[in-house]
Short mmCIF file of C-alpha atoms and ligand atoms in Angstrom, two decimals:
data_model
loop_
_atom_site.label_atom_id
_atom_site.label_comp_id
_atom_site.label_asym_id
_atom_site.label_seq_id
_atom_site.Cartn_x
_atom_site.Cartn_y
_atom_site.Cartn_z
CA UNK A 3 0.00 0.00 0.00
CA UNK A 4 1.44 3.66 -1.29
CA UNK A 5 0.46 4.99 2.07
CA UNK A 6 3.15 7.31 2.64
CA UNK A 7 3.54 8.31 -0.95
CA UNK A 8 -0.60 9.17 -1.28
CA UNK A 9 -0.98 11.85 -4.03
CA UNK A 10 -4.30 13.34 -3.70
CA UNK A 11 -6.09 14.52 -6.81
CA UNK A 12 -8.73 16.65 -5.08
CA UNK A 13 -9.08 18.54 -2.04
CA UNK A 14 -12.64 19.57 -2.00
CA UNK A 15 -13.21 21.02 1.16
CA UNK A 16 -15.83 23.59 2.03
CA UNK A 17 -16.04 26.24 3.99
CA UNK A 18 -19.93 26.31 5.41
CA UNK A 19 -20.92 24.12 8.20
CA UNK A 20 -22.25 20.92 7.04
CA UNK A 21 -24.12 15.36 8.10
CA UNK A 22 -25.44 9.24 8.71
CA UNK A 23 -27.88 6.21 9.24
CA UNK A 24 -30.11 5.25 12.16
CA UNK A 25 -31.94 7.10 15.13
CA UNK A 26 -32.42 8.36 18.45
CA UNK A 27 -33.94 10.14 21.84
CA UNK A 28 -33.78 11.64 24.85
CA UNK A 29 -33.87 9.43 28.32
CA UNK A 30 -32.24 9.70 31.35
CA UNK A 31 -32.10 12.44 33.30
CA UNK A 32 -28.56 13.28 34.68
CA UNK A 33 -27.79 11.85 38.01
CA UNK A 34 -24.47 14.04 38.08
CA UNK A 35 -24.11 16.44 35.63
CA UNK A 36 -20.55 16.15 34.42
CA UNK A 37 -20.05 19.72 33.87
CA UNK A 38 -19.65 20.13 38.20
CA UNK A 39 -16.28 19.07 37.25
CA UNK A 40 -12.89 21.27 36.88
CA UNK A 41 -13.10 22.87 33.44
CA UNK A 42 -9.48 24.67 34.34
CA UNK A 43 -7.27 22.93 31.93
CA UNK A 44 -3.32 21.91 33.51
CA UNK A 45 -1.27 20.93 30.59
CA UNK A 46 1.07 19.13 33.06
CA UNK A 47 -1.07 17.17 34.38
CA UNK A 48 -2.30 15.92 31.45
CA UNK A 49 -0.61 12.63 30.75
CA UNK A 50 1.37 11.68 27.52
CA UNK A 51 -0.20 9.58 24.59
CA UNK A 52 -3.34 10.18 22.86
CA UNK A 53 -5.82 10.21 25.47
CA UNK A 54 -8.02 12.90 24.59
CA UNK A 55 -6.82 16.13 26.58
CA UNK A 56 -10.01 17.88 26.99
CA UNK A 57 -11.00 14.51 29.07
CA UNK A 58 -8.68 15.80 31.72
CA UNK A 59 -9.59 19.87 31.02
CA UNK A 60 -13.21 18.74 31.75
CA UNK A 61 -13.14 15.45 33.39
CA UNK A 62 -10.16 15.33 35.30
CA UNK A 63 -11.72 14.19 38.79
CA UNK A 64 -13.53 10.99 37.44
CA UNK A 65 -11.04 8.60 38.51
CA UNK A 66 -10.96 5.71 35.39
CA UNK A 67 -12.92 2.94 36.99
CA UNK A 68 -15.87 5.44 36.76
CA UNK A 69 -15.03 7.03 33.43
CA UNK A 70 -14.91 3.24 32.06
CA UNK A 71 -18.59 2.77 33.14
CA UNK A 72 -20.75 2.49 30.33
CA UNK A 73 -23.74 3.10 32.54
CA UNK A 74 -22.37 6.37 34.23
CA UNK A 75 -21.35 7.45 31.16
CA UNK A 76 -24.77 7.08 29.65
CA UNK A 77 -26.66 8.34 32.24
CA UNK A 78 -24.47 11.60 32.87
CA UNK A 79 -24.84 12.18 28.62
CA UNK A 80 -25.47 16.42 28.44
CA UNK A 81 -28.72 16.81 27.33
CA UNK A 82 -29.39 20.74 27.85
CA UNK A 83 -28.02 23.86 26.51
CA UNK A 84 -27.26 25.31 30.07
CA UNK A 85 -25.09 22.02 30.91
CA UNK A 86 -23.44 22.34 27.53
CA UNK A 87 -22.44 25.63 27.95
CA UNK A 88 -20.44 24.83 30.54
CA UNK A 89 -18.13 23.18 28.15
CA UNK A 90 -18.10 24.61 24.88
CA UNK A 91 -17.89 28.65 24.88
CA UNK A 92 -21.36 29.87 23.78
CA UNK A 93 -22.89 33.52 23.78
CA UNK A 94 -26.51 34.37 26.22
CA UNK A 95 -28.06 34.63 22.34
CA UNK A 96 -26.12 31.09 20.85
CA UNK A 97 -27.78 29.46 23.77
CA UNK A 98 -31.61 31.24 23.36
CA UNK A 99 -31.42 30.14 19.61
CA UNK A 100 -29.66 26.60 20.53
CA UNK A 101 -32.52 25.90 22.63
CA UNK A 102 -35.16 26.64 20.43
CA UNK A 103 -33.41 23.76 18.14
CA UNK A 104 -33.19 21.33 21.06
CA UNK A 105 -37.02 22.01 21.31
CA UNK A 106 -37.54 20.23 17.87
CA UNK A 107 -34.46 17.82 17.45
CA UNK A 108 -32.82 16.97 21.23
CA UNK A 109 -29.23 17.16 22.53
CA UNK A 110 -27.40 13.94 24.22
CA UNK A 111 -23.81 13.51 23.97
CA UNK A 112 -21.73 10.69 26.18
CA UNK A 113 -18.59 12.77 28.54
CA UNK A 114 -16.11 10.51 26.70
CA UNK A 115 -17.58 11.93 22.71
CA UNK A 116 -17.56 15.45 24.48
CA UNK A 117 -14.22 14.98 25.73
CA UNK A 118 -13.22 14.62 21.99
CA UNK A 119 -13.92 18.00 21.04
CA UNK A 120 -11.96 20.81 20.82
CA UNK A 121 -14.01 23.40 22.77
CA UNK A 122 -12.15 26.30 21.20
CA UNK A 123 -12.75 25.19 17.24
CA UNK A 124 -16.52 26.17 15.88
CA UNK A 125 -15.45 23.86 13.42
CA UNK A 126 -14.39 20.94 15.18
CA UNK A 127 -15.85 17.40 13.10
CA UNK A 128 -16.85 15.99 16.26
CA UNK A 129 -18.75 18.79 17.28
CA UNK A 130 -20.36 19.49 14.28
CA UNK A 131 -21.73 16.05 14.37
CA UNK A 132 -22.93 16.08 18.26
CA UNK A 133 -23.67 19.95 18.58
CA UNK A 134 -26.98 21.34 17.43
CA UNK A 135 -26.77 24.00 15.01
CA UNK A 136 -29.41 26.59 14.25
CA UNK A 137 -29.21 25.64 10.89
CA UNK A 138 -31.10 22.48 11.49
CA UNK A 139 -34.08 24.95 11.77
CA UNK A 140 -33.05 27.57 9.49
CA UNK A 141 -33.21 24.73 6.59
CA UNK A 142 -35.60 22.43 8.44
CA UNK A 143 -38.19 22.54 5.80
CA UNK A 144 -35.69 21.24 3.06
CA UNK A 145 -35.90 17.13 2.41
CA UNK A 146 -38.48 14.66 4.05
CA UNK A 147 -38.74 13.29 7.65
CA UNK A 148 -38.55 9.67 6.36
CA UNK A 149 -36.95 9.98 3.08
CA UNK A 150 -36.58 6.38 2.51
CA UNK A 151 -40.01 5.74 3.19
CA UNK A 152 -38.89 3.10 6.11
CA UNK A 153 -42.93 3.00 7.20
CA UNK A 154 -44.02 1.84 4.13
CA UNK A 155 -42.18 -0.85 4.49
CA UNK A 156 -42.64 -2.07 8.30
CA UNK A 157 -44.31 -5.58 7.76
CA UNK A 158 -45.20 -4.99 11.72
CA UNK A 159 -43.89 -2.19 14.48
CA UNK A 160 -40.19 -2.66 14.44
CA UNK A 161 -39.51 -4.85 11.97
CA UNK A 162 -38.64 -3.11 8.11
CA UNK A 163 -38.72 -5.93 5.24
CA UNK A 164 -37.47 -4.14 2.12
CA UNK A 165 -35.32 -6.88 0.53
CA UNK A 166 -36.31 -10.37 0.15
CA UNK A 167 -33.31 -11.84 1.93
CA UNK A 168 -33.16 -9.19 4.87
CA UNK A 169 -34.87 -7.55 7.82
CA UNK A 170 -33.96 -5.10 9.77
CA UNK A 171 -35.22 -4.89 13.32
CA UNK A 172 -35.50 -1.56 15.33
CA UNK A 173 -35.60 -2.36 18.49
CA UNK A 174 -34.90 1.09 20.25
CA UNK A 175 -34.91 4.52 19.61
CA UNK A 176 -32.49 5.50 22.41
CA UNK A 177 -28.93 6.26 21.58
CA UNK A 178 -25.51 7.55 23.48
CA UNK A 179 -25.37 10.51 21.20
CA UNK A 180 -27.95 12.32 18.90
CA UNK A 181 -25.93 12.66 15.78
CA UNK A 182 -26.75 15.63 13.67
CA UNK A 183 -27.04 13.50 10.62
CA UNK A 184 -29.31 11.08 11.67
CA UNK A 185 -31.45 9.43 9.28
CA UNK A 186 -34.01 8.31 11.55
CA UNK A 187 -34.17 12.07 13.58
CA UNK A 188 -37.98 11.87 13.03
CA UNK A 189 -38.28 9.59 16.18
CA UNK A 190 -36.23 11.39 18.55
CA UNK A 191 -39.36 13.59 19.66
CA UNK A 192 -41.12 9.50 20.81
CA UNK A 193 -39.53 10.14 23.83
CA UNK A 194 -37.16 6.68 24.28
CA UNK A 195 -39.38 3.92 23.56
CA UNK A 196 -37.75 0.20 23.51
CA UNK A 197 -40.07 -2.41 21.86
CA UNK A 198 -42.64 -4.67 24.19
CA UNK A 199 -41.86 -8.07 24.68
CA UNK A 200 -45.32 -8.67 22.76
CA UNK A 201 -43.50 -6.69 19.99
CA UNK A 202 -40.60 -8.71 19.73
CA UNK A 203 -42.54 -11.74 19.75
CA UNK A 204 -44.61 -10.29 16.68
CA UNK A 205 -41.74 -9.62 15.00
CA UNK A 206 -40.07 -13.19 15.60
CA UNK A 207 -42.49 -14.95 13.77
CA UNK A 208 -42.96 -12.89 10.92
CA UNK A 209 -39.04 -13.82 10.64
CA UNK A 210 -40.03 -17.69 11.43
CA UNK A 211 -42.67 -17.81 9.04
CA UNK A 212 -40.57 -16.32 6.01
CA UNK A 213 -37.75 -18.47 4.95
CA UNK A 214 -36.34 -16.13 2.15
CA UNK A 215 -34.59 -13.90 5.04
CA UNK A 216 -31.41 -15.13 5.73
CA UNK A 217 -29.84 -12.35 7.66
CA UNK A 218 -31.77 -9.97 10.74
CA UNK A 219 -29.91 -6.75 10.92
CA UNK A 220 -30.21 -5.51 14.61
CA UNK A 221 -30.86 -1.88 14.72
CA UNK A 222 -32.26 1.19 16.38
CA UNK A 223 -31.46 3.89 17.45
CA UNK A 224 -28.69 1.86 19.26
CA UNK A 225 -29.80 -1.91 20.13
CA UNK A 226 -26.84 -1.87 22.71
CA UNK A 227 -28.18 0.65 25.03
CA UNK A 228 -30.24 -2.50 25.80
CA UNK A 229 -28.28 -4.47 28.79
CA UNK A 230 -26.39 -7.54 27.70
CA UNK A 231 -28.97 -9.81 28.95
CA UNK A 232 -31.83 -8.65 27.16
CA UNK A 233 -29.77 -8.62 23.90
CA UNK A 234 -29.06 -12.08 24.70
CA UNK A 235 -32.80 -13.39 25.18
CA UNK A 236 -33.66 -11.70 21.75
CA UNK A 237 -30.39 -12.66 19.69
CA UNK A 238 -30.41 -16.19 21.32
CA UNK A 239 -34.27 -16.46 19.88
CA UNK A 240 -33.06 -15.09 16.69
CA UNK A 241 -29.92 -17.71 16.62
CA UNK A 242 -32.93 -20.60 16.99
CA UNK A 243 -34.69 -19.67 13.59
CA UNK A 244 -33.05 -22.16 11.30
CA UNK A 245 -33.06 -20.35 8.03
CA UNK A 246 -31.19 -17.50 9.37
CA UNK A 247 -27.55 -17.78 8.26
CA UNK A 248 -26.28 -14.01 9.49
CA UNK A 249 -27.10 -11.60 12.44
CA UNK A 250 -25.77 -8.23 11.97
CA UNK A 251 -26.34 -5.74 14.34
CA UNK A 252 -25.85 -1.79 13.42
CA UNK A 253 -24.33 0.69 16.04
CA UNK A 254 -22.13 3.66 16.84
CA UNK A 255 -21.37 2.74 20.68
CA UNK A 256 -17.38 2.09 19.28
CA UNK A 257 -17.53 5.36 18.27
CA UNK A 258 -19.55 7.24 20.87
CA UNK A 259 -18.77 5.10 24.11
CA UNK A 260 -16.55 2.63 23.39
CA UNK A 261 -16.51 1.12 26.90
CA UNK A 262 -20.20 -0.36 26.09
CA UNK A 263 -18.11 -2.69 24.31
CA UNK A 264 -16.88 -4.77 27.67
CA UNK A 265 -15.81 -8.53 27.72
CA UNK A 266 -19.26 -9.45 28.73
CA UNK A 267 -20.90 -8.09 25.69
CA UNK A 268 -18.27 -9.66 23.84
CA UNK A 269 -18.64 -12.99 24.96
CA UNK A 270 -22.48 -13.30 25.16
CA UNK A 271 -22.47 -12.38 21.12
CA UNK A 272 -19.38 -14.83 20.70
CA UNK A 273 -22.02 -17.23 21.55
CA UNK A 274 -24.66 -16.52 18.54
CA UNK A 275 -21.98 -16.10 15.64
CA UNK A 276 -22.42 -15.72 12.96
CA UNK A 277 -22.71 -12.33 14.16
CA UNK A 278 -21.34 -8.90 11.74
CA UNK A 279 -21.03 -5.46 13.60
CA UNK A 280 -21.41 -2.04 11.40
CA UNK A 281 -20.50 0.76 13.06
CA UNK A 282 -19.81 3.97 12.17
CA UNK A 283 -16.25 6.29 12.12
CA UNK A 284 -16.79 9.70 10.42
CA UNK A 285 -13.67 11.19 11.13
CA UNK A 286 -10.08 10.43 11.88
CA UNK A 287 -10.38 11.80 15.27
CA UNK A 288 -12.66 9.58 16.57
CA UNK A 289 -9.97 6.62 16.21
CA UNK A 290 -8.76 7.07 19.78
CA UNK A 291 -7.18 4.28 22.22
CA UNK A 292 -10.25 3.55 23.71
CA UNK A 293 -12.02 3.10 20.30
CA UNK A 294 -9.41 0.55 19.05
CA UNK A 295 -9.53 -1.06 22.30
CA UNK A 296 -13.26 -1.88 21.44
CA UNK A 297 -13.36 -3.09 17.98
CA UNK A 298 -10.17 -5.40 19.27
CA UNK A 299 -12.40 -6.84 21.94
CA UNK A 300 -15.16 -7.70 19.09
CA UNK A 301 -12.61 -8.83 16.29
CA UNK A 302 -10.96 -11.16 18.64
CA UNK A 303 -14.50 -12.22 19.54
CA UNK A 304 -14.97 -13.51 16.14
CA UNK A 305 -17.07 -10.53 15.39
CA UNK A 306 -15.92 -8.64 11.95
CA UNK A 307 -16.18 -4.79 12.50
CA UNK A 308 -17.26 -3.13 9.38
CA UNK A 309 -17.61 0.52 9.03
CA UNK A 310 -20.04 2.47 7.24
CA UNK A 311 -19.63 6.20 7.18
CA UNK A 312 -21.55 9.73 6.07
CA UNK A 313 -20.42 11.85 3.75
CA UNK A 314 -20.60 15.29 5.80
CA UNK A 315 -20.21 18.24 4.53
CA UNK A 316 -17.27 20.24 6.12
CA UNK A 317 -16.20 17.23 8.35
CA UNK A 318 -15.24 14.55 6.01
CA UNK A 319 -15.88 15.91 2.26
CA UNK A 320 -12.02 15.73 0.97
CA UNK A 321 -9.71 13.03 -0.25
CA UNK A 322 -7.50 13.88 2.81
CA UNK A 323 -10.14 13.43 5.73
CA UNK A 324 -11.44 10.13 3.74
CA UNK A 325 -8.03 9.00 3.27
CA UNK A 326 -6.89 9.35 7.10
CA UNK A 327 -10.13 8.18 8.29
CA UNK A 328 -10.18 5.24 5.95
CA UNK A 329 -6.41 4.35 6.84
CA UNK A 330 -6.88 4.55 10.35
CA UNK A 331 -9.47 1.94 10.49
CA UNK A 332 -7.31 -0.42 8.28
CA UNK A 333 -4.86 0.00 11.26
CA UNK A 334 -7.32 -0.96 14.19
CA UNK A 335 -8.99 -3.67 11.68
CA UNK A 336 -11.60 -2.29 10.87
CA UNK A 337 -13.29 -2.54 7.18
CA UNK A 338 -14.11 0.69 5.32
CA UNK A 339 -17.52 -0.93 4.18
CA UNK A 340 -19.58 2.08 2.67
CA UNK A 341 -19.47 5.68 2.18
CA UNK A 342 -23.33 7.37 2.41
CA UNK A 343 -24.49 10.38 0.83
CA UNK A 344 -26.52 11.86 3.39
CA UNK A 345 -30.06 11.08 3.20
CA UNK A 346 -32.30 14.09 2.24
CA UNK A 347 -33.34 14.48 5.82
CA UNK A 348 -35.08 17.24 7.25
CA UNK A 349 -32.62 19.01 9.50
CA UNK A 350 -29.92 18.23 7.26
CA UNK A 351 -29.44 19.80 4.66
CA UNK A 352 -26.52 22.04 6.01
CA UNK A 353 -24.65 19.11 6.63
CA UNK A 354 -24.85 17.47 2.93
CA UNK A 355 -22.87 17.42 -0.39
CA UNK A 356 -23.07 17.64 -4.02
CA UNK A 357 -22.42 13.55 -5.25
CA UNK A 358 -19.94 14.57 -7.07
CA UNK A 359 -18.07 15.61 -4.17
CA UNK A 360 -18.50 11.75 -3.31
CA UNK A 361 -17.96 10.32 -6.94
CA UNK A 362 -14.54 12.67 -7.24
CA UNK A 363 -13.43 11.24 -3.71
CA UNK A 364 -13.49 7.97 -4.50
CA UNK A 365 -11.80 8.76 -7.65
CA UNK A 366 -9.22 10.64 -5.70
CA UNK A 367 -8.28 7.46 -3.70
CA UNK A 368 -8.67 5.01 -6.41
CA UNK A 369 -5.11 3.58 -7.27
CA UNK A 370 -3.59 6.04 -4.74
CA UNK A 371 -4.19 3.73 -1.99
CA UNK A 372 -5.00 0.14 -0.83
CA UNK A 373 -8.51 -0.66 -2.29
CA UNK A 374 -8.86 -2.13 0.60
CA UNK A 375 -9.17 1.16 2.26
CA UNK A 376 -11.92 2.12 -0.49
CA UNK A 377 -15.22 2.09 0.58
CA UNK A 378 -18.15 1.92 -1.72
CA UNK A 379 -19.68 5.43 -2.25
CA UNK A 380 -23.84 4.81 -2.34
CA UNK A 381 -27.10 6.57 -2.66
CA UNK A 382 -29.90 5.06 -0.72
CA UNK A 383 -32.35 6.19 -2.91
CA UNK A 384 -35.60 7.93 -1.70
CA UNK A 385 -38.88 6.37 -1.35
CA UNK A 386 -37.63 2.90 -0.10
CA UNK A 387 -35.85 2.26 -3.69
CA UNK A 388 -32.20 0.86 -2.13
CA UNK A 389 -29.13 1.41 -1.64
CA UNK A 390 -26.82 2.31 -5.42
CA UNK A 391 -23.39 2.30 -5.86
CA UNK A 392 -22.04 5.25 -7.41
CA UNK A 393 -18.09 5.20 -9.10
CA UNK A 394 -16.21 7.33 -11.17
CA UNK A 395 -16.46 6.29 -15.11
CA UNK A 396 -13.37 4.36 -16.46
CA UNK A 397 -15.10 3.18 -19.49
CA UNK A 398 -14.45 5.97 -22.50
CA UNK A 399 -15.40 3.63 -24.98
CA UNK A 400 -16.10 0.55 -26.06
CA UNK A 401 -17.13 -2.16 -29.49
CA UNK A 402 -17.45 -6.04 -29.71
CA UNK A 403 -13.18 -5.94 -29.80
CA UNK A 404 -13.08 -4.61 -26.14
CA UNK A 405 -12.96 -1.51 -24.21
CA UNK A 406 -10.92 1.67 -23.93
CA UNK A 407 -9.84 2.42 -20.09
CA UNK A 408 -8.58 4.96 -18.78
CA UNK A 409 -6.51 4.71 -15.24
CA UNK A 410 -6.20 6.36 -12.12
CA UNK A 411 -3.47 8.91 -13.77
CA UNK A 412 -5.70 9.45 -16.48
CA UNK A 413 -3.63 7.27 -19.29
CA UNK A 414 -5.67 5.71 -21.71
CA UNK A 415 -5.59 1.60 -22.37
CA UNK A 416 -7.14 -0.12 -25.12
CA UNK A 417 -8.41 -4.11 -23.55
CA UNK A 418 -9.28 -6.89 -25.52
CA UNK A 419 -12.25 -8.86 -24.61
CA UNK A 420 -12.88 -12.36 -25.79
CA UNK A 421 -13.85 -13.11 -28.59
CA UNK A 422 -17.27 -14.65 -29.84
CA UNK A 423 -15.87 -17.79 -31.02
CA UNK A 424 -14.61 -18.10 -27.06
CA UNK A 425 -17.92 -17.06 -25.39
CA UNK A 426 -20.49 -18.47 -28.18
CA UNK A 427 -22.96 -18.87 -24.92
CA UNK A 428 -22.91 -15.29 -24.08
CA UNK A 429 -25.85 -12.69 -26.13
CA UNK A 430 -23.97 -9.98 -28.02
CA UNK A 431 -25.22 -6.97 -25.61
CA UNK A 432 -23.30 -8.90 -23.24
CA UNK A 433 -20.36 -8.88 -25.31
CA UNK A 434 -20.93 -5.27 -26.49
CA UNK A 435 -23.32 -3.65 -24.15
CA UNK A 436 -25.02 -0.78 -25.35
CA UNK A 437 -23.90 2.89 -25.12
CA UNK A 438 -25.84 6.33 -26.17
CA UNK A 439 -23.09 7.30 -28.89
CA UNK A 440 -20.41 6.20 -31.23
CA UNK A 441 -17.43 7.93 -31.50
CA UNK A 442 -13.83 6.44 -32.82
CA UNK A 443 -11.52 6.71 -29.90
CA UNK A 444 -8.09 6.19 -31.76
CA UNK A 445 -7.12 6.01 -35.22
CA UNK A 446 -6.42 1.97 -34.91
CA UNK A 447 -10.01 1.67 -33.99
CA UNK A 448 -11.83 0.71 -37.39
CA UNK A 449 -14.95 -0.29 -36.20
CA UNK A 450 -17.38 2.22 -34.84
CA UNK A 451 -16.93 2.30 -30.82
CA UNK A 452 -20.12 3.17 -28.41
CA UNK A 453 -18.87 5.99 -26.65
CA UNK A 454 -20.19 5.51 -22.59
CA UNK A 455 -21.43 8.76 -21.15
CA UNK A 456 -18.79 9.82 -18.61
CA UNK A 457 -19.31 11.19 -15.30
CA UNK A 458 -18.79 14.73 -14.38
CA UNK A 459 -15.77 13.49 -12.70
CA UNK A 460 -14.61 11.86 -15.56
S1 SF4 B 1 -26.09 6.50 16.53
FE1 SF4 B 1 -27.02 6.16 14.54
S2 SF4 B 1 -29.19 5.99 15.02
FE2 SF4 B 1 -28.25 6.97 16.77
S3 SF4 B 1 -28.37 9.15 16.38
FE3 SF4 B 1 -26.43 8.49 15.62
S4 SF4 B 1 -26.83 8.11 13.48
FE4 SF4 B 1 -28.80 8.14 14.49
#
């Protein structure tokens, strides 16, 4: 892999403030607000390594075996403007106008996420995607609440049947943090709801009585702010359906409180494998000790960790910020699965991109780096229609002799398919598929070529 030598086509970073997958809500009220704590920063007693600093600047009194807690980490999550404030610097008339937000779309951030954040940078990625912003309301009316039209396809409450193999089963709309970008930000005004035992006995046998699904994606909001033990009662019941082959379950908890991920956790889903975790890195900077710590515990748990990221605008949208982010997970194991365009989501808009900013990324690490450390760039389309890959064009033209390329420097290749007499089985559209012009791409190229529309990017 070309790491160090990475040559980076485009750098297409914007200035504005700017967006990612499942949902959220509101629970707990705070037991002990974190913000009681020291916010007068002592450089030297911070200690060495990568430990986030702020922890210290904010947190420095909450000796380890308490900051490791899971539990008193979620239930001492900021959810108010006033405790907020206490940490990041904001004006009498930032916090009248942030609270007017809150009233619509709720705050909750874990101490650890907080303690990622740079306190003194408006722009910080991590607070961009934790913080409110007013323009959540200022552009609120722009995109849908459900724009992939997940009701129309709920087969009964919880349970989302789109594809004929899969199901994906919301069990909670409770999670650590309320990310900015959240697909599913329509629930987080329900309150923190987790589904009824008679619920999740309606939705296991709709999955017993269909034998086409093959793999139960967990989801929520966050299924692990459920304890261990009532995980294990529904994933054990899930494990006994014999025609399902995978469980995957969907959640940011490595990202956003990494110490969910303890050895108990780990060894109840050891238990039910098959079992594939997605989580979701959006930035470099969330890669910290405790974070690689986590997705260790799972991998050697016989747990893959996949990641599947947002494409925010302002906080990932270059080559660079992909490139680190992506690289960094390759170190701690982790697969770059997917790259999302945001969803058009009301309350997101400031946080999206063009595609092309997307399409040109991907081109930008294409043959610079590991393809390994490429993930797919998709659209899931509105109105329930599924998730599409989107790539940059390589294809400038082709005829029934082959194809002409061109590579990741831009050189152009000329590739010889087989012949007819090899592939007699195959129709000639295979062969020659068709294109929407013909063109001659080179003077050695007799035969009229169908010329494939290129991308913008192209
Ligand atoms: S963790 Fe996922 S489901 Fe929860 S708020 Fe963030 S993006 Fe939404």
């Amino acid at each position: 892999m070309k790491t160090s030598s990475v040559r980076f086509k485009s750098q297409l970073r914007h200035e504005s403030e700017k967006c990612c997958l499942e949902s959220c809500s509101n629970d707990d009220p705070e037991e002990e607000p974190p913000g009681k704590h020291s916010t007068s920063g002592d450089p030297e007693e911070e200690p060495p390594g990568k430990i986030a600093a702020t922890r210290y600047r904010f947190f420095g009194d909450i000796p380890d075996d308490i900051w490791n807690d899971w539990k008193w980490q979620f239930r001492n999550r900021v959810t108010s403007v006033e405790q907020l404030a206490k940490f990041i610097p904001l004006s009498t008339k930032e916090q009248a106008q942030l609270r007017l937000v809150t009233m619509r779309y709720p705050l909750a951030v874990t101490p650890y996420y907080l303690s990622l954040i740079n306190p003194d940078d408006p722009d910080d990625p991590i607070r961009k995607q934790a913080i409110p912003s007013t323009m959540e309301m200022t552009m609120g009316s722009i995109g849908a609440e459900d724009p992939l039209d997940e009701k129309k396809d709920t087969v009964v409450p919880g349970l989302v049947h789109r594809y004929p193999d899969r199901v994906l089963l919301v069990l909670t709309d409770i999670c650590p943090v309320l990310c900015r970008h959240c697909t599913r930000k329509r629930e987080w005004r329900n309150g923190g709801w987790v589904r009824s035992p008679a619920e999740v006995e309606a939705m296991l046998a709709y999955i017993s009585q269909h034998k086409a699904v093959r793999d139960v994606i967990i989801s929520g909001g966050d299924p692990l702010t459920l304890s261990t033990r009532h995980l294990e009662d529904i994933i054990s019941r899930i494990r006994e359906i014999r025609h399902i082959e995978i469980i995957r379950i969907g959640t940011r908890f490595p990202v956003v409180l990494p110490q969910r991920i303890d050895n108990e956790l780990c060894s109840m889903l050891a238990k039910y494998g098959p079992i594939w975790l997605n989580t979701h890195f959006n930035h470099v900077r969330e890669i910290t000790p405790e974070a690689a710590e986590a997705c260790d515990r799972l991998l050697r748990s016989g747990i893959p960790v996949n990641n599947q990221s947002v494409l925010l605008r302002g906080i990932n949208d270059s080559v660079e910020a992909q490139a680190e982010l992506c690289h960094g997970l390759l170190k701690i194991k982790v697969r770059p699965y997917y790259l999302f365009q945001c969803d058009e989501v009301q309350g997101t808009e400031h946080l999206r991109t063009p595609v092309e900013v997307g399409i040109k990324i991907i081109e930008g690490m294409r043959g610079h780096t590991s393809g390994l450390a490429i993930p797919t760039f998709v659209i899931d389309l509105p109105q329930g229609g599924g998730k599409v890959p989107l790539q940059p064009d390589y294809i400038l033209a082709q005829n029934e002799g082959g194809l002409v390329l061109r590579n990741y420097e831009g050189r152009i290749f000329r590739y010889r398919t087989p012949t007819r007499l090899a592939c007699p089985e195959l129709p000639a559209e295979v062969l020659c598929p068709a294109g929407n012009a013909t063109a001659s791409p080179s003077q050695e190229n007799r035969v009229p070529v169908r010329v494939r529309r290129s991308s913008k990017c192209g």
